[in-house]
XYZ file of C-alpha atoms in Angstrom:
638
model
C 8.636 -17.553 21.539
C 11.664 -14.964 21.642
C 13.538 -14.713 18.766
C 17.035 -16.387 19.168
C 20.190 -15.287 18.252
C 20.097 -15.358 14.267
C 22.433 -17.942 13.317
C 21.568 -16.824 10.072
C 23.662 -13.734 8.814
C 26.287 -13.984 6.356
C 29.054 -12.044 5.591
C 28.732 -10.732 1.593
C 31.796 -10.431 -0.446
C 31.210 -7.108 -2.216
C 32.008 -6.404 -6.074
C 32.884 -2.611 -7.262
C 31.708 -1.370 -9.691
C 28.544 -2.791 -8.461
C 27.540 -5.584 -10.821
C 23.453 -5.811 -11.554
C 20.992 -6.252 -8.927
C 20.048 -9.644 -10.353
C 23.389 -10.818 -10.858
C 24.372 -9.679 -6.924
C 20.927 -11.442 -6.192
C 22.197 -15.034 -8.271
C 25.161 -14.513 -6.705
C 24.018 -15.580 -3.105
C 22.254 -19.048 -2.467
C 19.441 -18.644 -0.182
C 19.065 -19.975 3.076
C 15.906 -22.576 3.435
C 13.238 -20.057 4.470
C 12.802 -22.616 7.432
C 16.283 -21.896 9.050
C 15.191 -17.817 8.718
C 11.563 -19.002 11.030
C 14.024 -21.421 13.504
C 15.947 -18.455 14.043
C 12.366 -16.535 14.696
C 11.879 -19.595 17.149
C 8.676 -20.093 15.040
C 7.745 -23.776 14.247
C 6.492 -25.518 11.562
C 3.090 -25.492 12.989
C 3.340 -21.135 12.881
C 3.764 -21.097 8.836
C 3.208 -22.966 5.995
C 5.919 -23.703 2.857
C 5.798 -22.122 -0.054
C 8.834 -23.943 -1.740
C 12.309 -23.755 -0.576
C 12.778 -19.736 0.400
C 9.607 -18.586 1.226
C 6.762 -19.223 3.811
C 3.459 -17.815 4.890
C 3.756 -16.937 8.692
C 0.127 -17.514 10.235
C -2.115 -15.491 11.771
C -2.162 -17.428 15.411
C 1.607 -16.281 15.759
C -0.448 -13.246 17.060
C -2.011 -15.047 19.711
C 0.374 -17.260 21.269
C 2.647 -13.641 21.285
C -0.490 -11.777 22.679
C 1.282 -10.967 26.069
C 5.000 -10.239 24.530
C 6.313 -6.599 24.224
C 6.803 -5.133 21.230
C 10.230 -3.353 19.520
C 11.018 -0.576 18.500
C 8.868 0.851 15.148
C 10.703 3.062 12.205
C 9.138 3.947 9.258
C 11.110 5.015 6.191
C 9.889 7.584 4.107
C 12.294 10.289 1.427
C 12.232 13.592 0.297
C 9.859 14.842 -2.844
C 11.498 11.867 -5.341
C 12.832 12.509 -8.649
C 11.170 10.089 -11.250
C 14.364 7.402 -10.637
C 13.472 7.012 -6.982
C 16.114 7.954 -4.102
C 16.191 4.150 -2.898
C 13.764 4.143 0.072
C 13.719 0.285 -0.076
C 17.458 -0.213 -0.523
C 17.939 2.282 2.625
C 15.169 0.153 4.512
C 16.914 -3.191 3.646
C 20.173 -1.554 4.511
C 18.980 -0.546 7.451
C 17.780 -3.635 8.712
C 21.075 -5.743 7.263
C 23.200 -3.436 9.547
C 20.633 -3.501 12.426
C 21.215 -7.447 12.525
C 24.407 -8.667 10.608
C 26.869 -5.792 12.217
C 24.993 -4.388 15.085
C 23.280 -7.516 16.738
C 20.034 -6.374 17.135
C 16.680 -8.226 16.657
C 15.647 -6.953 13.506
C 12.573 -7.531 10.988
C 12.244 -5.415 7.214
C 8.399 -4.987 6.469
C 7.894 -4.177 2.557
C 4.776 -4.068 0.176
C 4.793 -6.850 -2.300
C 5.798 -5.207 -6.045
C 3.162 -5.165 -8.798
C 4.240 -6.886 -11.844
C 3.300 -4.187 -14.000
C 6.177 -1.496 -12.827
C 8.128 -4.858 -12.682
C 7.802 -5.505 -16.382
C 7.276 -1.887 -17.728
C 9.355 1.282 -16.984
C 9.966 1.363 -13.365
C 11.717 -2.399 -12.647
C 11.204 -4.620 -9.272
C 10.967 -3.195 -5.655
C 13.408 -5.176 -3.798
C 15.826 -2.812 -2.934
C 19.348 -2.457 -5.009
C 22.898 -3.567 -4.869
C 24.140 -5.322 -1.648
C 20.935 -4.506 0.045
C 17.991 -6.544 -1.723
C 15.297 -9.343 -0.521
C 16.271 -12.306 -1.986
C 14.911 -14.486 -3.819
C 14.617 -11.509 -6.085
C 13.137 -13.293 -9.084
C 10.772 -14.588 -6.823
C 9.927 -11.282 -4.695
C 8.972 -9.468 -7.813
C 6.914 -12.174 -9.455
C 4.477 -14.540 -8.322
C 5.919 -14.601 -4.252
C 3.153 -16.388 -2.830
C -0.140 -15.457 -4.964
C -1.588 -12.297 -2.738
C -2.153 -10.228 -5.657
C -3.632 -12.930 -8.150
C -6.151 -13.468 -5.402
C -6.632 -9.754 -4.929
C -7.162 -10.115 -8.996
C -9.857 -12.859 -8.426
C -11.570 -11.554 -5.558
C -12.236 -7.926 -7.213
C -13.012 -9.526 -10.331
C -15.739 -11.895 -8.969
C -17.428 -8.848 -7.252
C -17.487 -6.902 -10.498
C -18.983 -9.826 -11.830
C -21.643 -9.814 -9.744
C -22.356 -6.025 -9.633
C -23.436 -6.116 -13.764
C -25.184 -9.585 -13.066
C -27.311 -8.504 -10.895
C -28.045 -5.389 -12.739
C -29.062 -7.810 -15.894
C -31.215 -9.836 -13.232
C -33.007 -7.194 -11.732
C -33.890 -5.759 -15.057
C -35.842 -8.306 -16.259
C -37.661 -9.816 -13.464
C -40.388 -9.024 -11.117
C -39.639 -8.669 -7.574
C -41.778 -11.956 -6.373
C -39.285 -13.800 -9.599
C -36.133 -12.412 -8.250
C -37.330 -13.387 -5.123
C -37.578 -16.434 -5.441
C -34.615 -17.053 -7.266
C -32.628 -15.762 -3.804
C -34.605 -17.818 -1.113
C -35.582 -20.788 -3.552
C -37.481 -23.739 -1.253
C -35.271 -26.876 -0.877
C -36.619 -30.139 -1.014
C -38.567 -29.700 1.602
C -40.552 -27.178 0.053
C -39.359 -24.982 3.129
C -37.683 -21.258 1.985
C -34.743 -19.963 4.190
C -32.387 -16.755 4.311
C -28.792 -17.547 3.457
C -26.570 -16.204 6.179
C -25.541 -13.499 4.196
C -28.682 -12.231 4.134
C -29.368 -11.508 7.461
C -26.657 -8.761 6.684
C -29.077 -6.921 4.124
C -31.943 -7.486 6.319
C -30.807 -6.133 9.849
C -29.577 -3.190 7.388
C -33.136 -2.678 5.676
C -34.550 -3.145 9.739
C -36.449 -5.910 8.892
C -36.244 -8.332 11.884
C -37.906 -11.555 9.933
C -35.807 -14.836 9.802
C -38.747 -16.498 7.674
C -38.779 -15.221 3.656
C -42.434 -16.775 3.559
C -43.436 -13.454 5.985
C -41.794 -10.724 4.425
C -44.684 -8.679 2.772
C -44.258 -7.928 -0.934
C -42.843 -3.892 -0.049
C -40.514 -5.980 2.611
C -39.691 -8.546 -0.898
C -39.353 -5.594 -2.951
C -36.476 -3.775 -0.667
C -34.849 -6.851 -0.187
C -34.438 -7.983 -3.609
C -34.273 -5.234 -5.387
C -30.748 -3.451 -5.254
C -31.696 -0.886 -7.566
C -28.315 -0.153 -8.537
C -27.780 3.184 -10.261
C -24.980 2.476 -13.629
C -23.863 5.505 -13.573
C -22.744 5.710 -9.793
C -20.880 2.183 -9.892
C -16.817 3.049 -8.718
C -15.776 -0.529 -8.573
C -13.787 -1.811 -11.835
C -12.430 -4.270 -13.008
C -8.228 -5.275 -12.434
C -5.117 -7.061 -13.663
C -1.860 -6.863 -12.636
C -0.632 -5.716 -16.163
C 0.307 -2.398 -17.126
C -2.433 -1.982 -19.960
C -3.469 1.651 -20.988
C -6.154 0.337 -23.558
C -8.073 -1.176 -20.608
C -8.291 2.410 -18.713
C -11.460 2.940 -20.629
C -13.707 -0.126 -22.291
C -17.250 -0.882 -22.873
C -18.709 -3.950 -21.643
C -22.321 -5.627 -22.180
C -21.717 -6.076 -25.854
C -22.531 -9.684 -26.170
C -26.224 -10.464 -27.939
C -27.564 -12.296 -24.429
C -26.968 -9.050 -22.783
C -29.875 -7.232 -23.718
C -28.440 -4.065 -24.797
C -27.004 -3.878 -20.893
C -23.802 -1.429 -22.028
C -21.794 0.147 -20.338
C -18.697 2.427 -19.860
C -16.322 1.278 -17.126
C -12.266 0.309 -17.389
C -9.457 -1.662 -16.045
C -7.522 -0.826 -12.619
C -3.887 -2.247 -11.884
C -4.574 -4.881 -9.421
C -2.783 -2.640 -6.550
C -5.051 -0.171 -6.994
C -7.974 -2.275 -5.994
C -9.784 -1.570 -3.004
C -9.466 -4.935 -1.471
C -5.678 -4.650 -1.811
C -6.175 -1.577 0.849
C -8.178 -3.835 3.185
C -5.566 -6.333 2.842
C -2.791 -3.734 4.364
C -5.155 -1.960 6.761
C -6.799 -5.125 8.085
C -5.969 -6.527 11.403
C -6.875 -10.094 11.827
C -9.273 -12.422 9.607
C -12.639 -11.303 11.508
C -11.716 -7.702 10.851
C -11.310 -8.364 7.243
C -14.305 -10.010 6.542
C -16.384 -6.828 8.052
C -14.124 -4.805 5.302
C -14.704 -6.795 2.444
C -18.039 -6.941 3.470
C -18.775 -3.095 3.382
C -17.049 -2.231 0.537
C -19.101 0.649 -1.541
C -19.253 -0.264 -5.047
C -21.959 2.362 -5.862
C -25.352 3.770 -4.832
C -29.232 2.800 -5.456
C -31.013 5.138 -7.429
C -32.343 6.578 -4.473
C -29.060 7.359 -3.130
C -28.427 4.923 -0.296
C -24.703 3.018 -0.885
C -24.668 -0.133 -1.923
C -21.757 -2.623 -0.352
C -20.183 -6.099 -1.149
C -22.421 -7.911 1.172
C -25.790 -6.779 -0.228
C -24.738 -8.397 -3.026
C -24.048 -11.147 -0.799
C -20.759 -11.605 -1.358
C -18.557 -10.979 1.673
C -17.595 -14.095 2.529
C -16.829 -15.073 -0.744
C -14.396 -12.769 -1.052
C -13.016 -13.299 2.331
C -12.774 -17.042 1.068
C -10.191 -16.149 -1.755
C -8.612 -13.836 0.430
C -8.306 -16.417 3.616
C -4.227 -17.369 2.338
C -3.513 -13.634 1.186
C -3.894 -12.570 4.914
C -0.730 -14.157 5.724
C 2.229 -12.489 5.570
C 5.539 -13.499 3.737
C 8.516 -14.868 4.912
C 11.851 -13.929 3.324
C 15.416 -13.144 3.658
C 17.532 -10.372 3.144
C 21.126 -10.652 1.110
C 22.695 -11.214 4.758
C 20.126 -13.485 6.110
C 18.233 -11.275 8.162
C 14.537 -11.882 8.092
C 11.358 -9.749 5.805
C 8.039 -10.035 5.854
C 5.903 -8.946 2.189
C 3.009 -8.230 2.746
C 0.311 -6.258 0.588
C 1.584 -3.539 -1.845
C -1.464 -0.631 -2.068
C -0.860 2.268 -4.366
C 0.950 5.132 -2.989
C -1.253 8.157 -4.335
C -4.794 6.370 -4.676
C -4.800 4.194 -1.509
C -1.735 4.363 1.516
C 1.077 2.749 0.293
C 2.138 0.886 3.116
C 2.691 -2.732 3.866
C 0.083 -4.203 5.932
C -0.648 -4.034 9.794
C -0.552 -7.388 10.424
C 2.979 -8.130 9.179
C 4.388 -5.338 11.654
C 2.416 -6.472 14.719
C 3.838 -10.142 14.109
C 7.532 -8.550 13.697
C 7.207 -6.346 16.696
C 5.997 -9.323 19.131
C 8.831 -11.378 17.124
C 11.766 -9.043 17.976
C 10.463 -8.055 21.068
C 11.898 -5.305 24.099
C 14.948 -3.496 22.167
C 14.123 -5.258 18.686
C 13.616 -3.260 15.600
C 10.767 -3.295 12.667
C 11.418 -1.097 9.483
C 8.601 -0.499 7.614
C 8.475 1.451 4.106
C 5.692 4.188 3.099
C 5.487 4.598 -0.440
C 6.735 8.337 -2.391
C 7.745 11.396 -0.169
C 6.923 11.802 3.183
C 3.962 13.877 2.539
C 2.227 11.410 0.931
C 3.609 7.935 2.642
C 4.793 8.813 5.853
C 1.426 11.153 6.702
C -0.761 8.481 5.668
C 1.169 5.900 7.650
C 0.477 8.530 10.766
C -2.907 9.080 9.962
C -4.311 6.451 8.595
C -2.410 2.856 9.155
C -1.317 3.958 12.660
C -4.466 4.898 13.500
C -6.237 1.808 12.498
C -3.169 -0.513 14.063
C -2.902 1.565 17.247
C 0.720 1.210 16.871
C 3.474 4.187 18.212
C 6.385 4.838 15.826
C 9.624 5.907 17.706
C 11.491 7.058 15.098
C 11.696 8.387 11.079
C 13.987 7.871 8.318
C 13.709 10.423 5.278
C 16.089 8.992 2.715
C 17.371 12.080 0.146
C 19.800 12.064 -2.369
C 22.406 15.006 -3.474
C 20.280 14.422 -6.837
C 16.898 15.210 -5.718
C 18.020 18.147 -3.521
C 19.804 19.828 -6.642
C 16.746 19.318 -8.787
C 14.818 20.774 -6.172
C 17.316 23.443 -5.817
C 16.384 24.475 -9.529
C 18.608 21.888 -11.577
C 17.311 20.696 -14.866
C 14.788 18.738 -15.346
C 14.939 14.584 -14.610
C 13.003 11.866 -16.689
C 13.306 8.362 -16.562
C 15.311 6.675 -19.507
C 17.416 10.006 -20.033
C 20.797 10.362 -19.233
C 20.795 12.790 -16.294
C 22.262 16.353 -16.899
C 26.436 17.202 -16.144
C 25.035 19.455 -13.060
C 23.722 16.412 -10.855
C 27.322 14.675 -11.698
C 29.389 17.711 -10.826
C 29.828 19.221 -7.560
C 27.451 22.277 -7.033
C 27.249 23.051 -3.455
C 24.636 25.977 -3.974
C 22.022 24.115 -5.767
C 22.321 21.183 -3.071
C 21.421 24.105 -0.282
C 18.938 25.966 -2.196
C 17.108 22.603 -2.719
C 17.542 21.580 0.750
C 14.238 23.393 1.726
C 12.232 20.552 0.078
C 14.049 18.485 3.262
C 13.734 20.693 5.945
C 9.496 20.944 5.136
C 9.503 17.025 5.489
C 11.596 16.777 8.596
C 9.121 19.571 10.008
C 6.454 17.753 9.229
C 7.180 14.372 10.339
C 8.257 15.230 13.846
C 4.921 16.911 14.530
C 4.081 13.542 14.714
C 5.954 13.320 18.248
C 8.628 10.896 16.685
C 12.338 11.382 16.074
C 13.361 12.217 12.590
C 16.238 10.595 11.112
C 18.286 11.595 7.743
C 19.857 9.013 5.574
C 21.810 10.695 3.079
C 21.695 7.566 0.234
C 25.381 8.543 -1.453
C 25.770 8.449 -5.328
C 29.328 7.844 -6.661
C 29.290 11.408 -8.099
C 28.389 12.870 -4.678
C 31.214 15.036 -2.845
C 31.881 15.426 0.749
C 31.223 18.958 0.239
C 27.697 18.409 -0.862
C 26.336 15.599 1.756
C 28.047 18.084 4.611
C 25.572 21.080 3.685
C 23.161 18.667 3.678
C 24.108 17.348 7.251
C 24.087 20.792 8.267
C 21.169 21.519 7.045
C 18.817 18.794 8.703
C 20.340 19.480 11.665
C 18.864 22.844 11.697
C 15.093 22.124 10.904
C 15.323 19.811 13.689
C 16.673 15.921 12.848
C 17.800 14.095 15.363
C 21.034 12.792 13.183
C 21.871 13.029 9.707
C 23.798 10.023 7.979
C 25.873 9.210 4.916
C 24.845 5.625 3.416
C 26.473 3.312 1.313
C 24.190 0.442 1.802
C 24.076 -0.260 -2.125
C 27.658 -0.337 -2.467
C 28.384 -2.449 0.524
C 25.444 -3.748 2.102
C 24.348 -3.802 5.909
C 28.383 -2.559 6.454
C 27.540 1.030 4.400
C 24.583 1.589 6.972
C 26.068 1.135 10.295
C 26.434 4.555 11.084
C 22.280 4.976 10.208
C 21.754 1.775 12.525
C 23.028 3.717 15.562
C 21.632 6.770 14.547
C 18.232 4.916 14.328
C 18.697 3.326 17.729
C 19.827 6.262 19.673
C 16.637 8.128 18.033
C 14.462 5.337 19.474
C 15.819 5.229 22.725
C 15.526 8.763 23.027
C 12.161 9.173 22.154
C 10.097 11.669 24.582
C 6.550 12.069 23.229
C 3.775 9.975 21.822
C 2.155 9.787 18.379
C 0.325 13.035 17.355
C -2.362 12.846 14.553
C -2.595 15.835 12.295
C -5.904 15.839 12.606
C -8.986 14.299 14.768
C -11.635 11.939 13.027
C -14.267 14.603 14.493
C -13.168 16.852 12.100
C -15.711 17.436 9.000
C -14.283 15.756 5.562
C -13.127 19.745 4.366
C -11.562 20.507 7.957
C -9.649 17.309 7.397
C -8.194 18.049 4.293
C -7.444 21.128 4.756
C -5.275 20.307 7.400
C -3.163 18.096 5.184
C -3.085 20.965 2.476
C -1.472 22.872 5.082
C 1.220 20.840 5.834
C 1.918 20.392 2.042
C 2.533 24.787 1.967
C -0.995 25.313 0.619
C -3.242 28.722 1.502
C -6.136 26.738 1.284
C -8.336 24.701 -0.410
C -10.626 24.415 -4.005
C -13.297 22.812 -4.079
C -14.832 21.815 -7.716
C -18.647 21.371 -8.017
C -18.201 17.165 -8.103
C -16.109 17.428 -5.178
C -18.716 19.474 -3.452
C -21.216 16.702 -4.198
C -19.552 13.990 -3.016
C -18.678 15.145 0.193
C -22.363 16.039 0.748
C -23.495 12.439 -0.166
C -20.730 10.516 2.160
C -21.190 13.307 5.047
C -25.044 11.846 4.406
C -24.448 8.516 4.014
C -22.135 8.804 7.588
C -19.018 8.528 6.230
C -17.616 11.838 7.206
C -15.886 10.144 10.397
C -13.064 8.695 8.037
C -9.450 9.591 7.529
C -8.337 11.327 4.683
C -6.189 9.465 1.762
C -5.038 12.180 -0.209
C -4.455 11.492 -3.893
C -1.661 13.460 -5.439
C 1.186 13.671 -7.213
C 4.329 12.788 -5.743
C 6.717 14.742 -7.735
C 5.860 18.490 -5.224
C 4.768 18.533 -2.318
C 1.322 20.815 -4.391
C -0.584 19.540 -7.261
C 1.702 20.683 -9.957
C 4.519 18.325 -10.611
C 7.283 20.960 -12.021
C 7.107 22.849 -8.375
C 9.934 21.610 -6.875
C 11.722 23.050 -3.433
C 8.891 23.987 -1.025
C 6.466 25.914 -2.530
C 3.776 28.056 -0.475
C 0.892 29.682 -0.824
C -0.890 28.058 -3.617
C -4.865 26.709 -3.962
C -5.112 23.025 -3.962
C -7.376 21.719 -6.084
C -9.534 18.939 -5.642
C -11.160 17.763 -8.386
C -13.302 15.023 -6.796
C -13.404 13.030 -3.714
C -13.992 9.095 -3.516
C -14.415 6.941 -0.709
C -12.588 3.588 0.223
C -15.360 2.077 2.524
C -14.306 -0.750 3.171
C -10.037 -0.508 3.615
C -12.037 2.708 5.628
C -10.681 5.916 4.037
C -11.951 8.956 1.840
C -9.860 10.009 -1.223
C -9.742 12.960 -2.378
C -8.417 13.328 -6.356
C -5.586 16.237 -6.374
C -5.714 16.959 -10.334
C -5.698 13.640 -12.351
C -4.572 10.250 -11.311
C -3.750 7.113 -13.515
C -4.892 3.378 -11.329
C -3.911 1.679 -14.731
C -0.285 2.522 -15.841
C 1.107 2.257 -19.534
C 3.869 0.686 -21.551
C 6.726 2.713 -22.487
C 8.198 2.605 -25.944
C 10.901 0.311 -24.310
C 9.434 -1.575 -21.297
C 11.481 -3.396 -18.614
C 10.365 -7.350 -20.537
C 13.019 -6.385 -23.034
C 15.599 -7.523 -20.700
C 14.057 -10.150 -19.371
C 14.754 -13.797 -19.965
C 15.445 -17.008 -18.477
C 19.012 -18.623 -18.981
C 17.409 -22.310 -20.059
C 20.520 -23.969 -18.537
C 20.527 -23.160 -15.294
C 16.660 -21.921 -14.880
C 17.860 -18.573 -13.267
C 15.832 -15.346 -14.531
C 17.955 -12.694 -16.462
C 17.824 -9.103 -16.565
C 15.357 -8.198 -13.504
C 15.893 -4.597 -12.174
């Protein structure tokens, strides 16, 4: 099942000024998403329709490709962003445009799947910009194909059953409760529900009969015991809400007095969306679901998704979302969407299974681009050390995208916001802020080719920027050790603006001498671990507060301590305060508390104070939104 020749690519017939990404986006008619899988050489037995331009590619693509090689593997991380983002997902949809519609290469873009809350607040879609977006864009940044409404309904159903159980066990007697779980059927005869057997082998009792457990046996089966006040699993929607980050639930009068404090999460901050990323076929994500750690008994012991007997329910609303997403680019070469976990609280990377299925799909000398979320120190280590690890996939090469803007605000420029017009210094030439700021670039390109892979530098070019500027920049990667670095005008001109980065990429890849290097091993103790990230942001060492302490004593007990480490900080420096720009050394980092991600199967420690539910601006995104009721095409996406 090689993929063909694409007879898909089209030429685009670029604008300047560049109009609107959703009127570039309107501008092109799609190609039926089953010409983009023909071109694959995939069938219609390999994915199912999910109207005209999109499809879910299935699972046993993996299987029948089992024996194929795999292509080349690039991940694209950037430089410490400024709040308006440097265009990682333009660059890696440029990338990929020139890979296949100017440099005839076998070519698949992997992205995360945008939450609609960014989408419709302050931040806008994810679907790259200009003359390098997926298309349909509407579509991409909407509804696609349901993954995160079931992500939504499966986290929902288990906080559900967390507080109902609770209320159960409260006012019951074990031999009641009992009963309730292994009722007789009409036979009169009592029997363990397969999920059960679960809780049992974990409690070592070996029984299959529930008439022979004895009544201490009864008691630790039935009785969760769950402590309130240790319960980490909340409840989601997709909606940027700040009035749900804290509520009270339990209020109703048939609840007994049962309240509690707990809150809202965006949906892509639930846990199940970073089991849907890290998972690597359907077997392996019913385990995850399965062991997810909502909270502990009041004698300490953790207390997962399948005690409450709910794994495969879960895996049941989840059994569509493992598929990933077929789409198109603007020139027709083929995506896959797949999973969109937060950046700072979980990975941010699209999933595992969508890059095996491209790799065996472009095969020997084909290319996958994948994204990781934020700077390099956050996406591009946890892609190393946590997704790579977990997919047992090599990367051969790096893209860190950075802008003339970001380098003079970490050169000491003024400050940048979102929604402000940005300061006459990052529209001006100013050579010597671009090369004092170019230290923020050289730590990342350090960094990421201590993973063993090459590093290369797109240089994403403003209108403003001067040749002057992106030379000292040129000169300056080359000097901390980048393979290439490349001016880009993807935006402006699609796959064309990125052909130089396309050879640049490949040469990198072919080139390639050493294999993939973890920062750290999984031996390590949870502290030893994350210290050794701390050092690679510039940090002297570590804090520790009192919670923190704590915690990692309880999951060291509980065996959890074997783990990678998902570090949750701010992407705006590469320490925990967000105004230290450049590369700043020597400071304490702080961590404030440290959770744990069971079942996606990392540890998190909190690096000062992170939001899972984001707010409304003053003057959200939705203003601009609307539908023209003519033609049925959505207005005013960005």
């Amino acid at each position: 099942m090689a993929m063909s020749s694409s007879k898909t690519i089209r030429r685009l017939e670029v604008v300047s000024p560049v109009p609107a990404d959703i009127d570039i986006a309107n501008s092109v008619e799609p190609l039926p998403i089953s010409d983009i899988a023909q071109a694959l050489n995939l069938g219609p037995k390999h994915y199912d329709l999910y109207g005209k331009y999109k499809a879910k590619v299935l699972l046993s693509v993996l299987d029948e490709l089992e024996g194929a090689e795999d292509g080349y593997y690039v991940v694209v991380g950037g430089i410490t962003p400024t709040p308006l983002g440097e265009g990682k997902s333009t660059t890696t949809v440029g990338l990929c445009q020139a890979l296949g519609a100017f440099l005839d290469k076998k070519v698949f873009t992997c992205l995360r799947q945008p939450s609609q809350g960014p989408t419709f607040g302050i931040k806008g879609g994810a679907a790259g910009g200009g003359y390098s977006q997926v298309i349909p864009m509407d579509e991409f940044n909407l509804h696609l194909t349901g993954d995160i409404h079931a992500i939504t309904a499966a986290n929902n159903l288990l906080a559900a059953a967390i507080d109902t159980r609770i209320f159960h066990e409260a006012s019951q007697s074990d031999k009641a409760l009992f009963n309730r779980l292994c009722p007789p059927n009409k036979e009169g005869k009592r029997t363990f529900a397969d999920i059960m057997h679960r809780r049992l082998k974990k409690l070592g009792i070996a029984k299959t009969n529930p008439d022979e457990l004895t009544p201490e046996e009864i008691k630790r089966f039935a009785r969760l015991d769950i402590d309130p006040e240790s319960i980490t699993w909340r409840r989601v929607m997709d909606v940027n809400d700040r009035f749900l980050r804290k509520i009270t639930v339990g209020q109703g009068p048939e609840e007994k007095g049962m309240v509690r404090e707990t809150g809202f999460d965006i949906s892509v901050a639930s846990e199940i969306m970073a089991v849907l990323a890290l998972t690597t076929s359907l077997a392996d994500m019913r385990e995850r679901l399965g062991r997810m750690v909502i909270g502990n008994s009041k004698a300490g012991e953790p207390i997962t998704a399948d005690d409450l007997g709910l794994g495969g329910a879960l895996t049941v609303l989840m059994k569509d979302a493992i598929n990933p997403t077929l789409m198109q680019t603007l020139e027709g070469t083929p995506v896959l969407v797949h999973a969109g976990p937060f950046a700072n609280i979980a990975h941010g990377n699209s999933s595992i299974v969508a890059d095996k299925i491209a790799l065996k799909l472009v095969g020997k000398s084909g290319f996958v681009v994948t994204e990781a979320g934020f700077g390099a120190d956050i996406g591009t280590e946890k892609f190393m050390n946590i997704k790579c690890r977990y997919s047992g996939l090599v990367p051969q090469c790096a893209v860190i995208v950075a802008t003339i803007r970001a380098l003079k605000m970490h050169g000491g420029g003024p400050e940048v916001a979102a929604g402000k017009p940005l300061d006459h210094a990052y529209l001006a030439e100013n050579v010597t802020l671009v090369e004092a700021g170019c230290v923020n670039l050289a730590r990342h390109i350090a960094n990421t080719k201590a993973y063993g892979v090459n590093v290369v530098v797109a240089i994403n070019k403003f209108a403003s920027d001067t040749e002057a500027e992106m030379s000292v920049v040129r000169t300056a990667a080359l000097a901390a050790g980048a393979f290439d670095a490349v001016v880009c005008t993807h935006h402006a001109h699609g796959g064309k603006g990125a052909v130089d980065l396309g050879i640049a990429v490949q040469r990198a890849c072919e080139s390639v001498t050493q294999l993939l290097r973890f920062l750290y091993p999984l031996e390590f103790s949870i502290k030893e671990k994350i210290e050794a990230i701390a050092k690679s942001y510039g940090a002297s060492g570590v804090e520790y507060s009192e919670q923190a302490e704590k915690q990692i004593e309880m999951y060291s007990r509980q065996g959890f301590s074997g783990l990678p480490i998902c570090m949750a900080k701010t992407q705006y420096s590469f320490s925990h305060i967000p105004s230290q720009k450049g590369a700043p050394t020597g400071f304490v980092l702080p961590i404030r508390d440290v959770r744990a991600s069971i079942g996606a199967g990392f540890i998190y420690p909190l690096v000062g104070t992170m939001s899972t539910m984001p707010g409304l601006p003053t003057r959200p995104c939705f203003f601009d939104i609307d539908i023209d009721i003519a033609t049925g095409k959505v207005l005013g996406l960005s």
